[in-house]
């Protein structure tokens, strides 16, 4: 578990940063497996998802333990996770990359949104995906799935280390989602990654402007010539970036 608390300043920086920039920054530090595979926005609205991870782990359902009546139990882990995920956090679910049954549906995800959570991620599927897509809160999954989670999944552990789409997720890690997918930033690196990537985003905006103007990428991206570096310095001065 992490004692890290995501600051408003770091959250604001990450809201403007792409998962691609974070992936590159983490790769420089030897971290190659922080992108959650095969997870996509239910409905991309052009606004990043940023928050610390609060986790839920599913195991394969055993039929004698997962009749529909288990939802009468007030301590059912799926419901408890929805009611205890802190505001500003992202509920991240380990559904074993199996979208054949839903990890959650629109009612539970709406409850997360009403409680002020920053988002929800599953490497399985959601039912009522159209309703989830209408929410302002970001949601990521593999694909829509109508069957109830009890068909194949048993919710077991809350706020423990999990795997989600083959990425390790520890409670308190910082989760960043954009139109490409979801990156998991180890908590102890979140502040420095946000700072570094803010500069990366600025440089890539400069490069894209030059490329749209007809410039070749050799010597520009990365900036291996004195001219490219001088041009970037001048661009930052003129744009306030």
Coordinates of C-alpha atoms in Angstrom, one line a residue:
X1 CA 0.0 0.0 0.0
X2 CA 1.1 3.6 -0.7
X3 CA 1.0 6.6 1.6
X4 CA 1.2 8.8 -1.5
X5 CA -1.6 11.4 -1.9
X6 CA -2.1 12.8 -5.4
X7 CA -1.9 16.6 -5.2
X8 CA -4.2 19.0 -7.1
X9 CA -1.1 20.3 -8.9
X10 CA 0.0 16.9 -10.2
X11 CA -3.6 16.0 -11.1
X12 CA -3.9 19.2 -13.1
X13 CA -0.7 18.4 -15.0
X14 CA -1.8 14.8 -15.8
X15 CA -5.1 16.0 -17.1
X16 CA -3.2 17.6 -20.0
X17 CA -0.8 14.7 -20.6
X18 CA -1.2 11.8 -23.0
X19 CA -0.7 8.2 -22.1
X20 CA 1.9 8.0 -24.9
X21 CA 4.1 10.6 -23.2
X22 CA 3.7 8.7 -19.9
X23 CA 4.6 5.4 -21.6
X24 CA 7.8 7.0 -22.9
X25 CA 8.8 8.5 -19.6
X26 CA 8.2 5.2 -17.8
X27 CA 10.2 3.3 -20.5
X28 CA 13.2 5.6 -19.8
X29 CA 13.0 4.3 -16.2
X30 CA 12.9 0.7 -17.3
X31 CA 9.1 0.2 -16.8
X32 CA 7.6 -1.4 -20.0
X33 CA 4.4 -3.0 -18.7
X34 CA 2.3 -0.2 -17.3
X35 CA -0.2 0.1 -20.2
X36 CA -3.4 -1.8 -19.5
X37 CA -3.9 -4.0 -22.6
X38 CA -7.1 -4.2 -24.6
X39 CA -9.0 -1.6 -22.6
X40 CA -10.8 1.2 -24.4
X41 CA -13.1 4.1 -23.4
X42 CA -16.7 3.2 -23.3
X43 CA -17.3 6.7 -24.8
X44 CA -14.4 9.0 -25.3
X45 CA -15.3 12.6 -24.5
X46 CA -11.9 14.3 -24.9
X47 CA -11.2 14.7 -21.2
X48 CA -8.5 12.6 -19.4
X49 CA -9.2 10.4 -16.4
X50 CA -6.8 10.9 -13.5
X51 CA -7.0 9.4 -10.0
X52 CA -5.4 7.0 -7.6
X53 CA -6.3 3.3 -8.0
X54 CA -8.7 1.6 -5.7
X55 CA -8.9 -2.1 -6.7
X56 CA -11.3 -5.0 -6.9
X57 CA -10.2 -8.5 -7.7
X58 CA -12.4 -11.2 -9.3
X59 CA -11.7 -14.9 -9.4
X60 CA -13.5 -17.5 -11.6
X61 CA -17.0 -18.1 -10.3
X62 CA -17.7 -21.4 -8.7
X63 CA -21.4 -22.2 -9.2
X64 CA -22.2 -23.2 -5.6
X65 CA -20.9 -19.8 -4.4
X66 CA -22.4 -17.4 -6.9
X67 CA -26.2 -17.8 -7.1
X68 CA -28.2 -14.6 -7.7
X69 CA -29.0 -14.5 -4.0
X70 CA -25.5 -13.5 -3.0
X71 CA -26.4 -9.9 -3.8
X72 CA -28.6 -9.9 -0.7
X73 CA -25.4 -9.9 1.4
X74 CA -24.6 -6.4 2.4
X75 CA -20.9 -7.3 2.5
X76 CA -20.8 -8.5 -1.1
X77 CA -17.3 -7.3 -2.2
X78 CA -18.5 -5.8 -5.5
X79 CA -21.1 -3.6 -3.8
X80 CA -18.7 -2.7 -1.0
X81 CA -16.1 -1.6 -3.5
X82 CA -18.6 0.7 -5.2
X83 CA -19.6 2.2 -1.8
X84 CA -16.0 2.6 -0.5
X85 CA -14.0 3.7 -3.5
X86 CA -12.9 7.2 -2.3
X87 CA -14.0 10.3 -4.2
X88 CA -11.3 11.3 -6.7
X89 CA -10.1 7.7 -7.1
X90 CA -10.4 5.2 -9.9
X91 CA -12.0 1.8 -9.3
X92 CA -9.8 -0.7 -11.2
X93 CA -11.1 -4.2 -11.6
X94 CA -9.1 -7.4 -12.3
X95 CA -11.6 -9.4 -14.3
X96 CA -9.0 -11.8 -15.7
X97 CA -9.2 -10.2 -19.1
X98 CA -12.5 -12.1 -19.5
X99 CA -15.3 -10.0 -21.0
X100 CA -17.8 -12.8 -21.4
X101 CA -19.6 -11.6 -18.3
X102 CA -20.0 -8.1 -17.0
X103 CA -17.7 -6.6 -14.3
X104 CA -20.4 -4.1 -13.5
X105 CA -23.3 -2.3 -15.1
X106 CA -24.7 1.2 -15.4
X107 CA -26.3 1.4 -12.0
X108 CA -23.1 0.6 -10.1
X109 CA -21.0 2.8 -12.4
X110 CA -23.6 5.6 -11.9
X111 CA -23.2 5.2 -8.2
X112 CA -19.5 5.6 -8.5
X113 CA -20.0 8.8 -10.5
X114 CA -22.5 10.1 -8.0
X115 CA -20.0 9.5 -5.2
X116 CA -17.4 11.7 -7.0
X117 CA -15.1 8.9 -8.2
X118 CA -12.7 9.8 -11.0
X119 CA -13.4 6.8 -13.2
X120 CA -13.7 3.1 -13.5
X121 CA -11.5 0.5 -15.4
X122 CA -12.1 -3.2 -16.1
X123 CA -10.1 -5.6 -18.3
X124 CA -13.4 -7.4 -18.8
X125 CA -16.7 -5.9 -20.0
X126 CA -19.6 -3.7 -18.7
X127 CA -23.3 -4.3 -19.2
X128 CA -25.6 -1.4 -20.1
X129 CA -22.6 0.1 -21.8
X130 CA -24.7 2.7 -23.6
X131 CA -25.9 4.1 -20.3
X132 CA -22.4 4.1 -18.9
X133 CA -21.2 6.0 -22.0
X134 CA -23.7 8.8 -21.2
X135 CA -22.1 9.5 -17.9
X136 CA -19.6 12.3 -17.4
X137 CA -17.3 10.0 -15.5
X138 CA -14.8 8.2 -17.6
X139 CA -15.1 4.4 -18.0
X140 CA -12.8 1.9 -19.7
X141 CA -13.4 -1.7 -20.5
X142 CA -12.7 -4.4 -23.2
X143 CA -16.2 -4.5 -24.7
X144 CA -19.9 -4.6 -23.8
X145 CA -21.1 -7.7 -22.1
X146 CA -24.7 -8.4 -21.1
X147 CA -24.4 -11.5 -18.7
X148 CA -24.2 -10.7 -15.0
X149 CA -20.8 -10.9 -13.4
X150 CA -22.0 -13.9 -11.3
X151 CA -22.0 -16.0 -14.5
X152 CA -18.2 -16.2 -14.6
X153 CA -16.7 -13.9 -11.9
X154 CA -16.7 -13.9 -8.1
X155 CA -15.7 -10.6 -6.5
X156 CA -13.3 -11.5 -3.7
X157 CA -10.6 -8.9 -2.7
X158 CA -10.8 -5.1 -2.2
X159 CA -7.9 -2.8 -2.5
X160 CA -5.1 -5.4 -3.0
X161 CA -2.5 -5.5 -5.7
X162 CA -4.0 -6.8 -8.9
X163 CA -3.3 -7.4 -12.6
X164 CA -5.5 -5.4 -15.0
X165 CA -4.9 -6.1 -18.7
X166 CA -1.5 -7.6 -17.8
X167 CA -0.4 -4.4 -16.0
X168 CA 0.4 -4.5 -12.3
X169 CA -1.8 -2.2 -10.3
X170 CA -1.1 -1.4 -6.6
X171 CA -3.6 0.5 -4.5
X172 CA -2.6 4.2 -4.6
X173 CA -0.9 4.0 -8.0
X174 CA -1.9 6.9 -10.3
X175 CA -4.2 5.9 -13.2
X176 CA -4.2 8.1 -16.4
X177 CA -6.7 7.4 -19.1
X178 CA -7.1 9.1 -22.5
X179 CA -8.5 8.2 -25.9
X180 CA -5.7 5.6 -26.4
X181 CA -6.3 3.7 -23.2
X182 CA -5.0 3.6 -19.6
X183 CA -1.5 3.9 -18.1
X184 CA -0.7 3.0 -14.5
X185 CA 2.0 5.2 -12.9
X186 CA 3.7 3.9 -9.8
X187 CA 2.8 6.2 -6.9
X188 CA 6.3 7.1 -6.0
X189 CA 7.0 8.3 -9.6
X190 CA 3.8 10.2 -10.2
X191 CA 5.0 13.8 -9.4
X192 CA 8.2 13.5 -11.4
X193 CA 6.5 11.8 -14.4
X194 CA 3.8 14.6 -14.4
X195 CA 6.5 17.3 -14.4
X196 CA 8.7 15.6 -17.1
X197 CA 5.7 14.9 -19.4
X198 CA 4.5 18.4 -19.2
X199 CA 7.7 19.4 -20.9
X200 CA 7.4 16.5 -23.4
X201 CA 3.9 17.6 -24.4
X202 CA 5.2 21.1 -25.0
X203 CA 8.0 19.8 -27.2
X204 CA 5.7 17.6 -29.2
X205 CA 3.4 20.5 -29.9
X206 CA 6.3 22.4 -31.2
X207 CA 7.4 19.4 -33.4
X208 CA 3.9 18.9 -34.8
X209 CA 3.7 22.6 -35.7
X210 CA 7.0 22.3 -37.6
X211 CA 6.0 19.0 -39.3
X212 CA 2.7 20.5 -40.5
X213 CA 4.8 23.4 -41.9
X214 CA 6.8 20.9 -44.0
X215 CA 9.8 20.3 -41.8
X216 CA 11.5 16.8 -41.9
X217 CA 11.8 14.9 -38.6
X218 CA 15.5 14.0 -38.9
X219 CA 17.3 16.2 -36.5
X220 CA 14.0 17.6 -35.2
X221 CA 12.5 14.6 -33.4
X222 CA 14.5 14.0 -31.3
X223 CA 16.2 17.5 -31.5
X224 CA 19.8 16.4 -32.3
X225 CA 20.8 19.7 -34.1
X226 CA 21.7 23.0 -32.5
X227 CA 19.1 24.7 -34.8
X228 CA 16.2 22.5 -33.6
X229 CA 17.1 23.2 -30.0
X230 CA 17.4 26.9 -30.6
X231 CA 14.1 27.0 -32.6
X232 CA 12.4 25.2 -29.7
X233 CA 13.8 27.6 -27.1
X234 CA 12.5 30.5 -29.2
X235 CA 9.1 28.8 -29.7
X236 CA 8.7 28.4 -25.9
X237 CA 9.6 32.0 -25.4
X238 CA 7.1 33.2 -27.9
X239 CA 4.2 30.9 -26.8
X240 CA 4.9 31.0 -23.0
X241 CA 5.2 27.2 -23.0

